[in-house]
mmCIF file of C-alpha atoms in Angstrom:
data_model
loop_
_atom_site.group_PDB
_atom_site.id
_atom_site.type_symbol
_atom_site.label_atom_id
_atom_site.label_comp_id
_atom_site.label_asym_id
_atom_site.label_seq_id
_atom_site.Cartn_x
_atom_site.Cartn_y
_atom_site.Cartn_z
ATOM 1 C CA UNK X 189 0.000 0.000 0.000
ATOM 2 C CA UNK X 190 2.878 2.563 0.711
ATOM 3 C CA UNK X 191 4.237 1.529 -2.411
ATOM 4 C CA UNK X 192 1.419 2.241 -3.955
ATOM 5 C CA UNK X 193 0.953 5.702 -2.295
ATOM 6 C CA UNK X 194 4.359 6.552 -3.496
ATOM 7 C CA UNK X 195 4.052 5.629 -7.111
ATOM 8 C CA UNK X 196 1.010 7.970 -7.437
ATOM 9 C CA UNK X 197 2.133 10.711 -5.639
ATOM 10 C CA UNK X 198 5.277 10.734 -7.854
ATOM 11 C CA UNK X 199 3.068 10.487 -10.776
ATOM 12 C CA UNK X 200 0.206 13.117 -9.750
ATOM 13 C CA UNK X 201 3.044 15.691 -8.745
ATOM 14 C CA UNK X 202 5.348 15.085 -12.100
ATOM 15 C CA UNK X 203 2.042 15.737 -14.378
ATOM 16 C CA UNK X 204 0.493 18.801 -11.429
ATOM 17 C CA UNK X 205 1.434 22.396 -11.429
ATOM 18 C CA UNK X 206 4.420 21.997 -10.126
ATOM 19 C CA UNK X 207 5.552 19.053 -13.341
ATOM 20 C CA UNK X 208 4.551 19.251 -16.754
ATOM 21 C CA UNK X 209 0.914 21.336 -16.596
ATOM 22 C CA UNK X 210 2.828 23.943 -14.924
ATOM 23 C CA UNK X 211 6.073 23.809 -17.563
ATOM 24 C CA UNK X 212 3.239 23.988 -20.332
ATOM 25 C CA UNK X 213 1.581 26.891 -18.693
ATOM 26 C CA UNK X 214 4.884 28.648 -18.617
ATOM 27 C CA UNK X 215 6.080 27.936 -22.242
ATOM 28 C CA UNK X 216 2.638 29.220 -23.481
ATOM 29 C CA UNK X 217 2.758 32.666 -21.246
ATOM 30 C CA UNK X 218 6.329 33.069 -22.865
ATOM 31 C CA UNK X 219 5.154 32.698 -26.088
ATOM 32 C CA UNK X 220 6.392 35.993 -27.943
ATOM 33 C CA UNK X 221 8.655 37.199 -24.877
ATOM 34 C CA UNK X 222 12.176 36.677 -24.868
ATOM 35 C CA UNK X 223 13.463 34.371 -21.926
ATOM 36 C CA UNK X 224 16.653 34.105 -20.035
ATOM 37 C CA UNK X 225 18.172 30.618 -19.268
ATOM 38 C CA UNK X 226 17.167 30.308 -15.843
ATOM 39 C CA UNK X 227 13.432 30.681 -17.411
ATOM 40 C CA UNK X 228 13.624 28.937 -20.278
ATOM 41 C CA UNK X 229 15.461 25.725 -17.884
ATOM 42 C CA UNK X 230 12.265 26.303 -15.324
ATOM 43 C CA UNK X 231 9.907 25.685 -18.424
ATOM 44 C CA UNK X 232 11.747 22.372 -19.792
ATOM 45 C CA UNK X 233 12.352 20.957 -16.246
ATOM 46 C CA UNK X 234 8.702 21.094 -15.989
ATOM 47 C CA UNK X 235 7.281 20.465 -19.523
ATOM 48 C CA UNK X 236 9.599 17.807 -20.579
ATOM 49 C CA UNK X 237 11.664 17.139 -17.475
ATOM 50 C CA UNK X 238 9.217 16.141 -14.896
ATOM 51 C CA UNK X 239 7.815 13.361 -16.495
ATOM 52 C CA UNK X 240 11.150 12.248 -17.562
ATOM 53 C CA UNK X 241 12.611 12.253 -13.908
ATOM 54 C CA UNK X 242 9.162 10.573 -12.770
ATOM 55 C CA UNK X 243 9.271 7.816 -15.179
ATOM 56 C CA UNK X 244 13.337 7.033 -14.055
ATOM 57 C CA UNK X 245 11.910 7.486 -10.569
ATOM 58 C CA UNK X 246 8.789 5.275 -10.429
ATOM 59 C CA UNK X 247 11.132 2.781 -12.239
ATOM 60 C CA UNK X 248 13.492 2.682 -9.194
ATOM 61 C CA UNK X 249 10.526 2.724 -6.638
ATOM 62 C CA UNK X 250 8.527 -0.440 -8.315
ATOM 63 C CA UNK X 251 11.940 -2.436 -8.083
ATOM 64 C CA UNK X 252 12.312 -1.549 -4.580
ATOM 65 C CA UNK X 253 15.700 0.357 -4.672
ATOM 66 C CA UNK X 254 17.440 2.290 -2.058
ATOM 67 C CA UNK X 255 17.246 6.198 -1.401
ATOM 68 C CA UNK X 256 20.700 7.260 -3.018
ATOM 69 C CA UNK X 257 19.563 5.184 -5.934
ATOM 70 C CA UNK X 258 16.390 6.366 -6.271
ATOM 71 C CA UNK X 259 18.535 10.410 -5.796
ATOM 72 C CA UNK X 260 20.428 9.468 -8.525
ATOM 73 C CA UNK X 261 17.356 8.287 -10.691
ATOM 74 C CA UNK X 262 15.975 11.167 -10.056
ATOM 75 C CA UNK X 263 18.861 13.398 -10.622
ATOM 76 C CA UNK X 264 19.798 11.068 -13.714
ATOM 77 C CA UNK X 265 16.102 11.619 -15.166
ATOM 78 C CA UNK X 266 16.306 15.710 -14.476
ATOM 79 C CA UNK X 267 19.214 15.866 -16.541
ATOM 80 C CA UNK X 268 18.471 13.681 -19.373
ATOM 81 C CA UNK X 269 14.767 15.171 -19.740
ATOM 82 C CA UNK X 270 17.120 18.859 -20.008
ATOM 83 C CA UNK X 271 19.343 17.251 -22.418
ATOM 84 C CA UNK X 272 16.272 15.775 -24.625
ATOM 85 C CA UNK X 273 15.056 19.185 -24.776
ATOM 86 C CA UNK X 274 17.957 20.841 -25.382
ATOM 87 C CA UNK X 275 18.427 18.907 -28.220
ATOM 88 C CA UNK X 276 15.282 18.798 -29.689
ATOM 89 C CA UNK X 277 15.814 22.567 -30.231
ATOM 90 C CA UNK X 278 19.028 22.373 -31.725
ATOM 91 C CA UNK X 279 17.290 19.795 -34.105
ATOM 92 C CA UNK X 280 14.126 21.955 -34.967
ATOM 93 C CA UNK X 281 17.143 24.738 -35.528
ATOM 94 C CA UNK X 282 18.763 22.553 -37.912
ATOM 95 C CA UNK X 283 16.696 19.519 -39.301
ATOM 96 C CA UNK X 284 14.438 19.365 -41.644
ATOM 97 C CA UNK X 285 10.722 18.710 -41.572
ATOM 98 C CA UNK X 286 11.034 15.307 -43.540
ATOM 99 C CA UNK X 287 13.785 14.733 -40.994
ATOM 100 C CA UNK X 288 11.780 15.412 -37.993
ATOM 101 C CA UNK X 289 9.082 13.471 -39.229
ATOM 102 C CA UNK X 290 7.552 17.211 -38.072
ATOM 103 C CA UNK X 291 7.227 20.753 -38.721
ATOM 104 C CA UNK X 292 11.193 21.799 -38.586
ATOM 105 C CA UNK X 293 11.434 25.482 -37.495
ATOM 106 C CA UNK X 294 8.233 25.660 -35.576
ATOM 107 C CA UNK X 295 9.347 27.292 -32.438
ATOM 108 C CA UNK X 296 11.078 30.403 -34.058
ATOM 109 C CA UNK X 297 7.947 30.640 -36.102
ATOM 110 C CA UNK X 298 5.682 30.908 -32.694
ATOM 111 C CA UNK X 299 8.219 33.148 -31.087
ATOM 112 C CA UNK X 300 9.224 30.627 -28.433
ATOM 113 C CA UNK X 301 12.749 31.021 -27.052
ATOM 114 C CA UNK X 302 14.847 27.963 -27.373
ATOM 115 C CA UNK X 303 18.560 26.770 -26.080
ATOM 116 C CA UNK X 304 19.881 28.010 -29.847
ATOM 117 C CA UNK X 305 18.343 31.345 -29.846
ATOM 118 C CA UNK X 306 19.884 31.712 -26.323
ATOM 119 C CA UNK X 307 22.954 30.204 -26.869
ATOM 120 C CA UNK X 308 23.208 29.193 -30.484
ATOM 121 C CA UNK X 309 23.734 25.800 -32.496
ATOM 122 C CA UNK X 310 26.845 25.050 -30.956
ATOM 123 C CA UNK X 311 26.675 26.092 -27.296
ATOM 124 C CA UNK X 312 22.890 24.079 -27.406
ATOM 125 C CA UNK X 313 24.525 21.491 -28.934
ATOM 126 C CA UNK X 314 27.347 21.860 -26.060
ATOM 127 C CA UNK X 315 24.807 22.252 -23.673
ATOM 128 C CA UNK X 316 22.634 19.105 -24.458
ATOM 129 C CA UNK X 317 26.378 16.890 -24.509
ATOM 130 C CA UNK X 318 26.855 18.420 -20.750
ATOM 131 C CA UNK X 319 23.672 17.589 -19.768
ATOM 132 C CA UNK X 320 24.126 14.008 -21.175
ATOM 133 C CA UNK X 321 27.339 13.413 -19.146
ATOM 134 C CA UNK X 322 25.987 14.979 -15.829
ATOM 135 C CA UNK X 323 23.382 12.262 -16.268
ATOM 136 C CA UNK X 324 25.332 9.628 -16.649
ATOM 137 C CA UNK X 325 27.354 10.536 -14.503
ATOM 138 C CA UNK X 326 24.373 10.625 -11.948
ATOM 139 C CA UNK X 327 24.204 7.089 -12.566
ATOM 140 C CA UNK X 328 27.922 5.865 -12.693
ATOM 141 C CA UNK X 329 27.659 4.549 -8.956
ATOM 142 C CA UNK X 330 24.751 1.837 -10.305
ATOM 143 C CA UNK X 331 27.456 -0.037 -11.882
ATOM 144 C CA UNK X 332 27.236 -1.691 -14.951
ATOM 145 C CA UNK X 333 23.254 -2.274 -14.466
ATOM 146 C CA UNK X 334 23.068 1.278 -15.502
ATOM 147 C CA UNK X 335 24.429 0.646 -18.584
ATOM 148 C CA UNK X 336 21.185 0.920 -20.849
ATOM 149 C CA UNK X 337 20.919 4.399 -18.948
ATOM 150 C CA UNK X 338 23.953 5.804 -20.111
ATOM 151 C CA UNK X 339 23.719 4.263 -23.809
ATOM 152 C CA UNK X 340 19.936 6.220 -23.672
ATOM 153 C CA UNK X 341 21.594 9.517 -22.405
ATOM 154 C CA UNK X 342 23.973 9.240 -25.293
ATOM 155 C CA UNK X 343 21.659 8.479 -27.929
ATOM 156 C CA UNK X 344 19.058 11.329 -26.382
ATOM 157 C CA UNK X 345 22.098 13.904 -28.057
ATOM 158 C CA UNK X 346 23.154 12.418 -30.830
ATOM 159 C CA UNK X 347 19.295 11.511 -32.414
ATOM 160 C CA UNK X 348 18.491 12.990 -36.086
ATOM 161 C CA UNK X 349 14.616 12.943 -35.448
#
């Protein structure tokens, strides 16, 4: 039953005001406005990061694991939801729509500010392979069961769609 409890509250808070409704909230009032980094990181952690972190978390809860692995799940999940951001900008900077499988070039089109209009292709680019190494790095203590985690954070960087 506390099991149980915890799963859902992890779940209810990643997806609440606090996770991804209130990231979306905030990427639609900054629509048009030009953010700083601290902002535009406060949208993404929410938006696209919550749900991330929550899904490594709830993975480490089911199985039972200990509280510095479940901190580093959740740390590895924070960064790697950044990073899959990060880099989804640089590739709707850069890609094209066939590509994508997507409209390529959206965001500039709605005004949104993004990782490349902040810091440009290459320091997003930079940016998104930091955030990929802090995660694994988050996880290096797991040992080699962790594996699949760092091959993920990787591959989350270095996608073409």
């Amino acid at each position: 039953e506390a099991l149980l409890r915890d799963l859902a509250l992890t779940l209810f808070r990643a997806g609440g005001i606090n996770g991804m409704v209130g990231g979306q909230w905030l990427d639609l009032e900054a629509e048009g406005r030009d953010l700083g980094l601290a902002e535009l990181r406060a949208v993404h952690a929410g938006k696209t990061g919550a749900l991330i972190q929550a899904c490594c978390t709830l993975g480490g809860l089911a199985a039972g694991a200990d509280p510095a692995t479940l901190d580093a799940l959740a740390a590895y999940g924070r960064d790697v939801g950044l990073a899959f951001q990060v880099a989804d900008d640089v590739l709707d900077a850069t890609a094209t729509s066939a590509q994508l499988g997507k409209t390529a070039g959206k965001d500039a089109e709605v005004g949104k500010s993004t990782y490349v209009g902040l810091l440009g292709v290459a320091g997003a680019t930079a940016e998104a392979a930091r955030l990929a190494r802090a995660a694994e790095e988050a996880v290096a203590a797991l040992g080699p069961g962790a594996e699949s985690l760092r091959l993920l954070a990787r591959y989350i960087v270095q996608r073409s769609r």
